[in-house]
Tab-separated table of C-alpha atoms and ligand atoms in Angstrom:
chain	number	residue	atom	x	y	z
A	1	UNK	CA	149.360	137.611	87.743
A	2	UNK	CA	148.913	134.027	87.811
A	3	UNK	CA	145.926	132.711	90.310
A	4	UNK	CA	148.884	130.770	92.849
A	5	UNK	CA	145.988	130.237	95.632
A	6	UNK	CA	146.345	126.272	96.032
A	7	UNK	CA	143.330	124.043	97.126
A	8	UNK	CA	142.758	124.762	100.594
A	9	UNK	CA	140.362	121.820	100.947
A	10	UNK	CA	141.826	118.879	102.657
A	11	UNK	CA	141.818	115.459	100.546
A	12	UNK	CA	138.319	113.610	100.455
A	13	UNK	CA	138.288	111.574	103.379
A	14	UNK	CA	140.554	112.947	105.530
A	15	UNK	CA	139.606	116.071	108.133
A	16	UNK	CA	140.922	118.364	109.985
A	17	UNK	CA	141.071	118.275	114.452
A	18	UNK	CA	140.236	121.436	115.602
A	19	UNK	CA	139.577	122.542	118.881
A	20	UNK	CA	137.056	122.216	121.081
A	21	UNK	CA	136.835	118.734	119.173
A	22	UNK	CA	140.690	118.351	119.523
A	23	UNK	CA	140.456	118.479	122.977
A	24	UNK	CA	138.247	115.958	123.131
A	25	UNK	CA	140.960	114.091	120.906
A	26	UNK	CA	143.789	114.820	123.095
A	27	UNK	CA	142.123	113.779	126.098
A	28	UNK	CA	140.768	110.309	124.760
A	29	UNK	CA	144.247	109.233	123.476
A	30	UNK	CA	145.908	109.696	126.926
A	31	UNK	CA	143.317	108.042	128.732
A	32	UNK	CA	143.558	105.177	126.421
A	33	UNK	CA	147.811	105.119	126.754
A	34	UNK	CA	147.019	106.037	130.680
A	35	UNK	CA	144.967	102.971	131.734
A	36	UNK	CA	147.047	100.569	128.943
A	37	UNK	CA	150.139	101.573	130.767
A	38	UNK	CA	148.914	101.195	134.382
A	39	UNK	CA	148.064	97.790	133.270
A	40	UNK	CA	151.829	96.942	131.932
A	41	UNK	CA	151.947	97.857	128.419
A	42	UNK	CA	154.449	99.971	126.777
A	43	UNK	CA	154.037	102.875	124.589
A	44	UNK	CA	155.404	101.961	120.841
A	45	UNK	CA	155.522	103.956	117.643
A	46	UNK	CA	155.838	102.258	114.404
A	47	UNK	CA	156.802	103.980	111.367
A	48	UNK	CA	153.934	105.594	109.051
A	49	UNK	CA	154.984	103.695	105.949
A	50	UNK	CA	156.304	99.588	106.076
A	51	UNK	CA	157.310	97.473	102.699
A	52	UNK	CA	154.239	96.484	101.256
A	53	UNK	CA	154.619	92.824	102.359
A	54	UNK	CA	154.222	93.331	105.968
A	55	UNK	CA	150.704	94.364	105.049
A	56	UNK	CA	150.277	91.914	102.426
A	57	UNK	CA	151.490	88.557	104.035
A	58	UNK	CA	150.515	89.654	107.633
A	59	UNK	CA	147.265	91.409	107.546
A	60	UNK	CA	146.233	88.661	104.260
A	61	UNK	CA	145.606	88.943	100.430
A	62	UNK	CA	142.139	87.704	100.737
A	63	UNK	CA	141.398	90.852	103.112
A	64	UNK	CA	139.554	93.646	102.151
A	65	UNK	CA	141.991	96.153	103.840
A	66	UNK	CA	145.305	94.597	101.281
A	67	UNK	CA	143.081	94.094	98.687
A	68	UNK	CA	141.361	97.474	97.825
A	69	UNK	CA	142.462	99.550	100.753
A	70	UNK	CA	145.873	100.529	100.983
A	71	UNK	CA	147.901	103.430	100.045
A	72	UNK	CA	150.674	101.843	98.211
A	73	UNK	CA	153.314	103.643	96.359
A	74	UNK	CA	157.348	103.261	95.340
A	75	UNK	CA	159.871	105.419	97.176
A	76	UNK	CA	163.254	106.901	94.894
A	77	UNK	CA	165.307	103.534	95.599
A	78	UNK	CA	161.819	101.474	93.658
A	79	UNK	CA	161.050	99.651	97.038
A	80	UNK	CA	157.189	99.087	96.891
A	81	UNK	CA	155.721	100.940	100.553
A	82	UNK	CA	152.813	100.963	101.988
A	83	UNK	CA	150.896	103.903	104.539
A	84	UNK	CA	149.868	101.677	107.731
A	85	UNK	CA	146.495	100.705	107.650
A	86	UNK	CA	146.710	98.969	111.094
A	87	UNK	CA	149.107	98.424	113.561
A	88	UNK	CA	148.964	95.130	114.783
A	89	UNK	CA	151.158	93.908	111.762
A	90	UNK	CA	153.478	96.731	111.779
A	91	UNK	CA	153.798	95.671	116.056
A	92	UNK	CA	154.745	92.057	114.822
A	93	UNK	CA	157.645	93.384	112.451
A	94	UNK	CA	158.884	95.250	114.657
A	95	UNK	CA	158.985	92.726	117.798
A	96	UNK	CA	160.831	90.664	115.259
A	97	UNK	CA	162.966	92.996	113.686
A	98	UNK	CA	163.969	93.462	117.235
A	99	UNK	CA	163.713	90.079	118.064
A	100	UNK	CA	161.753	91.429	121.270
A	101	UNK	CA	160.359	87.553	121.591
A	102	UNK	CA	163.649	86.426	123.023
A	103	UNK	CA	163.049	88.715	125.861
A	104	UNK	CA	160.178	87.899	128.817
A	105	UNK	CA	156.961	87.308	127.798
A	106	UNK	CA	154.389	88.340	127.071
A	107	UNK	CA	155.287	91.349	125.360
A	108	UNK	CA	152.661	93.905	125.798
A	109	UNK	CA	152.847	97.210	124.118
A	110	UNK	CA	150.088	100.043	123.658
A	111	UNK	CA	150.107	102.755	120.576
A	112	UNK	CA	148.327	105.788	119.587
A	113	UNK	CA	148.877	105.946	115.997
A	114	UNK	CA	147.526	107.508	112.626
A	115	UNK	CA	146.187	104.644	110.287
A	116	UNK	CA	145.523	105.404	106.232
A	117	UNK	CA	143.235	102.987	104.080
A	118	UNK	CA	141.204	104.277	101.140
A	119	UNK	CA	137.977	103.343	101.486
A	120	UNK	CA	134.326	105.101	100.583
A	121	UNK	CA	134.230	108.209	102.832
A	122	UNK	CA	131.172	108.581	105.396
A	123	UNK	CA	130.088	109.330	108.811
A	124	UNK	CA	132.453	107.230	110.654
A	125	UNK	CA	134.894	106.385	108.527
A	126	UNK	CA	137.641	108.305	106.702
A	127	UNK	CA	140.709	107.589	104.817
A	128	UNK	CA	143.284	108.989	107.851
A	129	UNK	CA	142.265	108.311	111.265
A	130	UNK	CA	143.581	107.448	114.580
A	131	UNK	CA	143.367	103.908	116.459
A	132	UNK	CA	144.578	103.394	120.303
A	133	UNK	CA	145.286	99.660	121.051
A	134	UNK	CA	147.062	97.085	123.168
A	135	UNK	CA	148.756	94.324	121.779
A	136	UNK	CA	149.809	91.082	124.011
A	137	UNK	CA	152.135	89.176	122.252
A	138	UNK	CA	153.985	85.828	123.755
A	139	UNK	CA	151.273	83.685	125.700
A	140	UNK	CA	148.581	81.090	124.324
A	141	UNK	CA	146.965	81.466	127.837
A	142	UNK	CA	143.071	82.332	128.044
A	143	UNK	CA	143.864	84.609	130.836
A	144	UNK	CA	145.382	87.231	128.668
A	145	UNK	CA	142.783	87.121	126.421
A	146	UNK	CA	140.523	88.043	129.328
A	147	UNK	CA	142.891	90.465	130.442
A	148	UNK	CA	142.734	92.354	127.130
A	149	UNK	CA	139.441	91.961	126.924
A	150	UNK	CA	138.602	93.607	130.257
A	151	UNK	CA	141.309	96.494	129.613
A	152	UNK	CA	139.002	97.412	126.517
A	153	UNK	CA	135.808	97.165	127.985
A	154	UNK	CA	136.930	99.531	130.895
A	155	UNK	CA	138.605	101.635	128.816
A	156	UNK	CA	135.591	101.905	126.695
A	157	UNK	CA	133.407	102.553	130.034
A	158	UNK	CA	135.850	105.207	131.161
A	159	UNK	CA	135.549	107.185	128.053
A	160	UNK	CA	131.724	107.213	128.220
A	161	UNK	CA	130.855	105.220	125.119
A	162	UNK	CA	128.126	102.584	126.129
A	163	UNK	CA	130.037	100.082	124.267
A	164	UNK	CA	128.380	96.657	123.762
A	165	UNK	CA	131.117	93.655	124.015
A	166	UNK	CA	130.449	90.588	121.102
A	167	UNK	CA	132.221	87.663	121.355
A	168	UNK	CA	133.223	85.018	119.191
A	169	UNK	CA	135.976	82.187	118.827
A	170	UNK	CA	136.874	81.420	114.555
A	171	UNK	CA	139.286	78.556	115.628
A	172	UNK	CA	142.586	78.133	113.677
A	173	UNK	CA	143.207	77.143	109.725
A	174	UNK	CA	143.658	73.453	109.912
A	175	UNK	CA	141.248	70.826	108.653
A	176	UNK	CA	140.035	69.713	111.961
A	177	UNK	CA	139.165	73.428	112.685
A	178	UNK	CA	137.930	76.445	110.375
A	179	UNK	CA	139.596	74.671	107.710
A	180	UNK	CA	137.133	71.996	107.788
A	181	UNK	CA	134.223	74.122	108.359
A	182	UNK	CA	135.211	76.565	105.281
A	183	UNK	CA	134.761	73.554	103.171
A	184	UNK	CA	130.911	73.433	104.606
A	185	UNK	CA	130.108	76.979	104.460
A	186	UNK	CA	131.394	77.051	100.516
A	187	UNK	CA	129.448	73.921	99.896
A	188	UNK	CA	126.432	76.076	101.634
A	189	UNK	CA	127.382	79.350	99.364
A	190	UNK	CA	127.514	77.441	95.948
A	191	UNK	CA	124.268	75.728	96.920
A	192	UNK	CA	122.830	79.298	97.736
A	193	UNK	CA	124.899	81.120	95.592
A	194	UNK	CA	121.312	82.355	93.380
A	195	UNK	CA	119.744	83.826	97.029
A	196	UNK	CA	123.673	86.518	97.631
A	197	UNK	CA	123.509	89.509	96.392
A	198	UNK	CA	125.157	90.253	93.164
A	199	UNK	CA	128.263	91.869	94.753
A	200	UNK	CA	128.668	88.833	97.677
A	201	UNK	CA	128.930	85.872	94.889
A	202	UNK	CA	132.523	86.296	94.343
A	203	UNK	CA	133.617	86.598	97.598
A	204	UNK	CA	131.768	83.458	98.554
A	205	UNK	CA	134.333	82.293	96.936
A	206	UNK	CA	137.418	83.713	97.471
A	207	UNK	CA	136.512	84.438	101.486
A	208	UNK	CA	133.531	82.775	102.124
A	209	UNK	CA	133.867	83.949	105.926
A	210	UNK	CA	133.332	87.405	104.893
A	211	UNK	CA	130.012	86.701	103.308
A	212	UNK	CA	128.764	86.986	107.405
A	213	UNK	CA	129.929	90.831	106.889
A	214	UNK	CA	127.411	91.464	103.761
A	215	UNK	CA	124.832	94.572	104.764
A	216	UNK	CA	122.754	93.323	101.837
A	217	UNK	CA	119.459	91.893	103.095
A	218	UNK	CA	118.991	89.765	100.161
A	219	UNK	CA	122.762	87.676	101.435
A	220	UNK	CA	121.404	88.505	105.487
A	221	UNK	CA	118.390	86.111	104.750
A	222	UNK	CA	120.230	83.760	103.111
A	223	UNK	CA	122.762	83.176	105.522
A	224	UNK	CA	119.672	82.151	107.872
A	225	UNK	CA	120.413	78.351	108.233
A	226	UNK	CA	124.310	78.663	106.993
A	227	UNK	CA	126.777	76.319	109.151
A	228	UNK	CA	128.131	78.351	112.142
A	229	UNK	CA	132.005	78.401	113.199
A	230	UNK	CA	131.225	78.039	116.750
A	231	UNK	CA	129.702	74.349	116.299
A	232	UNK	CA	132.532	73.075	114.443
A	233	UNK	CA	135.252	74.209	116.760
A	234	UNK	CA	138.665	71.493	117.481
A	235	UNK	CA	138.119	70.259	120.819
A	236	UNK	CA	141.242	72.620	121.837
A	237	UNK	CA	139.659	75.691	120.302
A	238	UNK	CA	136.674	75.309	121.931
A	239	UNK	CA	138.115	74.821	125.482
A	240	UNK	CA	140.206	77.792	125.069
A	241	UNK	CA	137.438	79.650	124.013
A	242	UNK	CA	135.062	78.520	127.105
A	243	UNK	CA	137.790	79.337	129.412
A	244	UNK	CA	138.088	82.474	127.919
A	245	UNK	CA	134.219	82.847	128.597
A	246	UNK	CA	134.442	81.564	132.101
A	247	UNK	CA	136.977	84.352	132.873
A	248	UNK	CA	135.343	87.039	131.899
A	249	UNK	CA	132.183	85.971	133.700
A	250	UNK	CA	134.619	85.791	137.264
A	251	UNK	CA	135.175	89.386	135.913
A	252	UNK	CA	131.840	90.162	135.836
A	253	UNK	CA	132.044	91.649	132.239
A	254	UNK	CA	128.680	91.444	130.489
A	255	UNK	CA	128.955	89.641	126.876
A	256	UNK	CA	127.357	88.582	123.657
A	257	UNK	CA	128.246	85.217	121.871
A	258	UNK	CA	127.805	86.717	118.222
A	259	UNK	CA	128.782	83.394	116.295
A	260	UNK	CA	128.441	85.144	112.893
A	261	UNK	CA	131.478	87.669	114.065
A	262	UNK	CA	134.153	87.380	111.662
A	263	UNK	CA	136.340	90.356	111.932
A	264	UNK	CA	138.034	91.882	108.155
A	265	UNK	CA	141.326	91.606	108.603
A	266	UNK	CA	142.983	87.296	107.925
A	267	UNK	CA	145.215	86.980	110.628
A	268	UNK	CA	142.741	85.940	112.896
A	269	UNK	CA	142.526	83.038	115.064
A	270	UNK	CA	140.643	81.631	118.153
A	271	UNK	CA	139.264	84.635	119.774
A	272	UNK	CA	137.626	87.637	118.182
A	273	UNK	CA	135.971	90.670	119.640
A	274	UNK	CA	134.261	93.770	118.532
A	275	UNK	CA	132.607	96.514	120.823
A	276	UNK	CA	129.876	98.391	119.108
A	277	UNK	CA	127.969	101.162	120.057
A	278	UNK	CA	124.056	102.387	119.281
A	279	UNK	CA	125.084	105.900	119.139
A	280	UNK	CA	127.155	105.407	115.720
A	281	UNK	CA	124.776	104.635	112.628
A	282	UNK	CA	126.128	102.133	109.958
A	283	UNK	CA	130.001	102.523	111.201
A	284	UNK	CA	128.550	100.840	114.357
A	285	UNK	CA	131.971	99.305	115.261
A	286	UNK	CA	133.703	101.069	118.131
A	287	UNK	CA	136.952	99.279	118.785
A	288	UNK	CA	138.286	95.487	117.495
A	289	UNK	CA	140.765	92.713	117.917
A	290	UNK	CA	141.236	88.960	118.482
A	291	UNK	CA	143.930	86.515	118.679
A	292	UNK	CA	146.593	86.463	116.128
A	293	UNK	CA	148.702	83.428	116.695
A	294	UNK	CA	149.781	82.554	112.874
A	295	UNK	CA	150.763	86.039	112.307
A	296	UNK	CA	154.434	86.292	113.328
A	297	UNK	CA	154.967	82.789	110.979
A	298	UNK	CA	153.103	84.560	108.413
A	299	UNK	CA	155.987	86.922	108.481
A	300	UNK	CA	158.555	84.506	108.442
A	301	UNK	CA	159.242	84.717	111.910
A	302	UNK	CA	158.532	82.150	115.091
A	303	UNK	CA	155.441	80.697	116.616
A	304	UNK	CA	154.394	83.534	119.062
A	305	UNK	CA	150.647	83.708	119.547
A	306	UNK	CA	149.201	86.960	120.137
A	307	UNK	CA	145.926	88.752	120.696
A	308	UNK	CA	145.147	92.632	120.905
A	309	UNK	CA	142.497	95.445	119.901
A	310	UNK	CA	142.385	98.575	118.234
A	311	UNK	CA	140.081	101.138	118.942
A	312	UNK	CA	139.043	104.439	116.384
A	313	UNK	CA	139.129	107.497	118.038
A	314	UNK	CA	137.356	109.597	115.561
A	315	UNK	CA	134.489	106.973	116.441
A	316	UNK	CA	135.250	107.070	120.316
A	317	UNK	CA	134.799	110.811	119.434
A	318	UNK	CA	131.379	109.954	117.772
A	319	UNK	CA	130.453	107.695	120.264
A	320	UNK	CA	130.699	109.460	123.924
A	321	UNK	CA	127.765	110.428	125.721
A	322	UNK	CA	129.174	112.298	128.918
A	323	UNK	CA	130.669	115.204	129.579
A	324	UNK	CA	133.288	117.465	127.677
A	325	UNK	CA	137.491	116.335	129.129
A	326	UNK	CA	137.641	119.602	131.833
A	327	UNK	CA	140.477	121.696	130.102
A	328	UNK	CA	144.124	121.486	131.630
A	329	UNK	CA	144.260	125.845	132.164
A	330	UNK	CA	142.900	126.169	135.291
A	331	UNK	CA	143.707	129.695	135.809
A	332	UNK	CA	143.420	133.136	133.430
A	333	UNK	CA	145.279	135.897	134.547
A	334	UNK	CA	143.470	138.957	133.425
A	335	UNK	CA	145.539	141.781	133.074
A	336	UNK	CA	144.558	145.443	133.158
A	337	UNK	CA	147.247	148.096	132.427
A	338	UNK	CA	151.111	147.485	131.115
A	339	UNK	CA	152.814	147.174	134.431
A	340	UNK	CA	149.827	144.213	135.296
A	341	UNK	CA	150.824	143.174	132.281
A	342	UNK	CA	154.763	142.626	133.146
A	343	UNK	CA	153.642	141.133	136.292
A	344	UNK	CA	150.941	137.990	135.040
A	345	UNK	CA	153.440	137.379	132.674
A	346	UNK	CA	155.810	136.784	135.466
A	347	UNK	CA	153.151	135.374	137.122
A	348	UNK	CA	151.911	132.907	134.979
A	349	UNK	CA	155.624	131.754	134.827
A	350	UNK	CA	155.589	130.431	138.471
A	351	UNK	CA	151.512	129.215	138.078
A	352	UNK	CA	152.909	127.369	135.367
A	353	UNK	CA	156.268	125.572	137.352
A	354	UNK	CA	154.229	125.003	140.189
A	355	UNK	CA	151.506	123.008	138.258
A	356	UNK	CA	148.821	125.319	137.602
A	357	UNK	CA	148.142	124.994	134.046
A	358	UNK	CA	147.626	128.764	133.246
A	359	UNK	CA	146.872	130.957	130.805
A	360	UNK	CA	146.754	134.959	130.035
A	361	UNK	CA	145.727	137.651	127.610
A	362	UNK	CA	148.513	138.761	124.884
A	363	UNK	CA	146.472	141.110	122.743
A	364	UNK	CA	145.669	143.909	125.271
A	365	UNK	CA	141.879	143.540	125.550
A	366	UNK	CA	140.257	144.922	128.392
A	367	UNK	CA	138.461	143.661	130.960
A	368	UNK	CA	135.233	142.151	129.271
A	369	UNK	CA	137.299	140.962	126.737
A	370	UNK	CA	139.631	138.871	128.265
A	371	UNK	CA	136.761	137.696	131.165
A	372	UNK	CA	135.477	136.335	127.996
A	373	UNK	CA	138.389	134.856	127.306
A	374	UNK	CA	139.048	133.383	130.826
A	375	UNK	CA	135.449	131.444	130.122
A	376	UNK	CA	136.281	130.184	126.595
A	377	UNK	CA	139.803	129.165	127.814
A	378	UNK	CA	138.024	126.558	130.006
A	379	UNK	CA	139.365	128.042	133.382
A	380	UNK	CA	138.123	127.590	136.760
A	381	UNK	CA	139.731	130.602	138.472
A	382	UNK	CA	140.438	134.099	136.949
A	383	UNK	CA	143.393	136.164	138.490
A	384	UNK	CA	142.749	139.685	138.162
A	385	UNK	CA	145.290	142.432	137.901
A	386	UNK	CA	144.505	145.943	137.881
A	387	UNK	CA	147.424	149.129	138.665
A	388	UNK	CA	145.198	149.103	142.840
A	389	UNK	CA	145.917	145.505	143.190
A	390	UNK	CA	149.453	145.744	142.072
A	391	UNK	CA	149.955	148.690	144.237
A	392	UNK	CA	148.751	146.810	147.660
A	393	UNK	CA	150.432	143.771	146.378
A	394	UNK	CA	147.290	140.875	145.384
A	395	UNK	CA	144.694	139.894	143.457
A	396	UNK	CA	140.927	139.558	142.419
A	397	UNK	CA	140.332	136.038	142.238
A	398	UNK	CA	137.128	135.119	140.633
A	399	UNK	CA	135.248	131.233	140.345
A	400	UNK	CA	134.139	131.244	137.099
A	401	UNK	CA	131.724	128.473	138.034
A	402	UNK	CA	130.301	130.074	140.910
A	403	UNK	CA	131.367	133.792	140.319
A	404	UNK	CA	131.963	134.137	143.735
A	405	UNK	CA	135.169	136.767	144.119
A	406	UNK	CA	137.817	137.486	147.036
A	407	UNK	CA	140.775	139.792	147.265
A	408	UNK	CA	144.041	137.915	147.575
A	409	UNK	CA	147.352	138.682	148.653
A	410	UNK	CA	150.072	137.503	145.859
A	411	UNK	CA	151.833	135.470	148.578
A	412	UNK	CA	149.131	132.909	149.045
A	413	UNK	CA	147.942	132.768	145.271
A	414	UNK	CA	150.469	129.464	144.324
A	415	UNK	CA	149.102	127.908	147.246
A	416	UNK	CA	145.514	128.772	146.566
A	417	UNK	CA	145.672	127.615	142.550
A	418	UNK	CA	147.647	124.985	143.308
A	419	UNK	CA	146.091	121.409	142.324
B	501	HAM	P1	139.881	96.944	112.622
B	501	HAM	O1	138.609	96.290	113.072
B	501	HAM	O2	140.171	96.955	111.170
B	501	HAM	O3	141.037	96.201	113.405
B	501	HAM	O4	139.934	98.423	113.150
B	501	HAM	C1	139.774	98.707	114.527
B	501	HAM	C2	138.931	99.948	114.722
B	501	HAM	O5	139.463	101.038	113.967
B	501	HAM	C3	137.495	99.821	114.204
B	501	HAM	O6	136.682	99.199	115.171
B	501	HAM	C4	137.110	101.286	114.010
B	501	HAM	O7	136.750	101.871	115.246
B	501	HAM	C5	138.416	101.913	113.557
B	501	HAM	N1	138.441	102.068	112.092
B	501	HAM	C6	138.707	101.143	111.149
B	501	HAM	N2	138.638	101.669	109.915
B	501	HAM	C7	138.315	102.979	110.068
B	501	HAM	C8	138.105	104.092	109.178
B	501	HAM	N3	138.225	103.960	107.858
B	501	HAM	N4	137.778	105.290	109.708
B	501	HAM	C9	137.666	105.458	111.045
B	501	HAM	N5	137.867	104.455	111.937
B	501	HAM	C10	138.185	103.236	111.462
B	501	HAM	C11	142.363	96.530	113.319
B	501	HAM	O8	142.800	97.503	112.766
B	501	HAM	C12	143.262	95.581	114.100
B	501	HAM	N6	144.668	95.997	113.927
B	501	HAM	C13	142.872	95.554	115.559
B	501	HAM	C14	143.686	94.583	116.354
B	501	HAM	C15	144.688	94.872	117.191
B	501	HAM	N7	143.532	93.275	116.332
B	501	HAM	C16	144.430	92.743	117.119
B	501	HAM	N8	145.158	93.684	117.646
């Protein structure tokens, strides 16, 4: 007989959610969509695949993430496709496919969605993982910039993370602005270019901005005394930016002017943002985003400035310091002879329509067993049903927290349990 066992290891990079972790999961992504949509943004889905070119002339050639990163391949029909390595292009195409910008504005849309980018596998960072994020798309004003801003960093808060907000502003391409200032920092690179590290001479060249991202000490030192963008703002870059600053002080929102913040991805413009966290090791990087206002011309459609953030949630995962998301059964109806059985069933029916997430055994164990059950299951209450209580018509209801226990009648059990 042939061996027809396949692999059953997953591919490198990618992992499996399994509970209690995928709880964990769950719970993150709808407190992220919760608190975006309280605030006015909608829940979107993009496809998992786009043409190549979305990626390519909106996220930027000279990126990292087009460059080396994506999962590119041709569907039957020879139309070049690409897996989504982050959403905020794949938002943009689909605003204009939609042509969404004619409506009011801004447009501001949330999404919990599965990104795919092959890089080197660690701690932190895999090759399929999940980002939540907002994106605000329609308004040049600083106060939505603020407004993001402040929807991450409470979001971040809420989800216990610690998160550390750094702050920059990278201005936009024209001479007056980053353009002129690229020219400086290459003229810096070239006359430095001996001190980079081996691997950061060529991108000195081809994105010198990037050389700020280098974890090699030997570029770190060298970049001591470069030029900084933050001096060589346009005077309108720089006002948005302070307003942006001044706004988030009347929100009271501690931040960290981190001039030397570029952000990987080259649609960037004006503002840029990055929380990080201590508790993460090398993949310190929590959540990011910034202004995007060239990025719907870059796709060949209108001006319509734009600034979001995404946020990993296999790194929020990493991340959280508080407690375990309480589980959504709040009730386990043990059940101790066939008749009980009939009834929890029933039982757990009208729990359940009432509100009372509830769960029950379905594999006959007895009464230790499925008490163990009623703990692992995350329940506060357990419902006991033995052939005495069904007889005189209640129930044992035991706290699991406090394993205090009472006899009730069935009658008043909905509104007991009831949240
Ligand atoms: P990004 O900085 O490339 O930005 O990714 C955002 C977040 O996704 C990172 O801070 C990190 O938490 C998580 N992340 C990135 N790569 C990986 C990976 N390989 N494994 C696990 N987590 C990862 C963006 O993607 C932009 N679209 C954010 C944005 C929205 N900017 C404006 N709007």
């Amino acid at each position: 007989m042939p061996d027809r066992r396949i692999s059953f290891r997953a591919p490198p990079g990618t992992r499996d959610l399994l509970p209690p972790e995928s709880w964990e999961w769950q719970a993150l992504s709808r407190l992220a969509i919760d608190s975006f949509e309280r605030a006015g943004y909608a829940p979107v889905e993009t496809p998992a695949f786009e043409h190549t070119e979305v990626f390519a002339r909106g996220v930027g050639e000279g990126s990292e993430v087009v460059h080396k990163q994506m999962y590119t391949f041709s569907d039957q029909g020879g139309r070049s496709l690409t897996l989504r390595p982050e959403g905020t292009a794949a938002v943009m195409r689909m605003v204009l496919e939609h042509s969404l910008q004619r409506g009011p504005l801004p447009l501001k849309l949330c999404y919990s969605s599965a990104m795919f980018r092959q890089e080197r596998p660690q701690k932190g960072r895999y090759r399929a993982f999940f980002q939540v994020g907002i994106e605000a798309i329609g308004s040049l004003e600083p106060s939505i910039d603020a407004e993001v801003i402040e929807l991450g960093h409470r979001f971040l808060l809420n989800a216990e993370t610690e998160p550390r907000l750094l702050l920059n502003s990278i201005g936009h391409p024209s001479e007056s602005c980053r353009g002129g200032y690229l020219d400086k920092l290459r003229s810096f690179l070239r006359a430095h270019s001996s001190d980079l590290a081996e691997p950061d001479r060529q991108r000195a060249e081809t994105n010198p901005l990037r050389s700020f991202d280098s974890k090699e000490p030997s570029t770190i030192a060298a970049l001591e005394d470069a030029p900084l963008i933050t001096s060589h703002l346009c005077d309108a870059c720089r006002d948005h930016f302070q307003r942006v600053q001044d706004l988030l002080t009347d929100l009271e929102l501690d931040f960290e002017l981190e001039p030397r913040l570029v952000r990987g991805l080259d649609f960037y413009t004006r503002t840029a943002f990055e929380w990080v966290s201590s508790n993460l090791g090398s993949q310190s990087a929590l959540c990011g985003g910034g202004r995007y206002d060239g990025l719907s011309q870059a796709l060949g459609g209108p001006e319509l400035g734009g600034i979001g953030f995404a946020c990993g949630v296999e790194r929020l995962l990493l991340a959280r310091t508080g407690p375990s998301a309480p589980s959504l059964v709040g009730v386990y109806i043990v059940a101790l002879s066939d008749e009980a059985r009939r009834e929890a069933l029933m039982l757990a029916s009208s729990l359940r329509s009432a509100g009372v997430g509830c769960d029950l055994d379905h594999s006959r164990r007895g009464l230790k067993g499925q008490m163990k059950d009623a703990v692992r299951s995350g329940a506060t209450w357990a419902v006991i049903l033995g052939d005495e209580e069904l007889r005189e018509r209640r129930a044992g209801l035991k706290n699991l927290r406090t394993q205090e226990q009472e006899q009730v009648p069935w009658h008043q059990l909905e509104k007991r349990l009831a949240p």
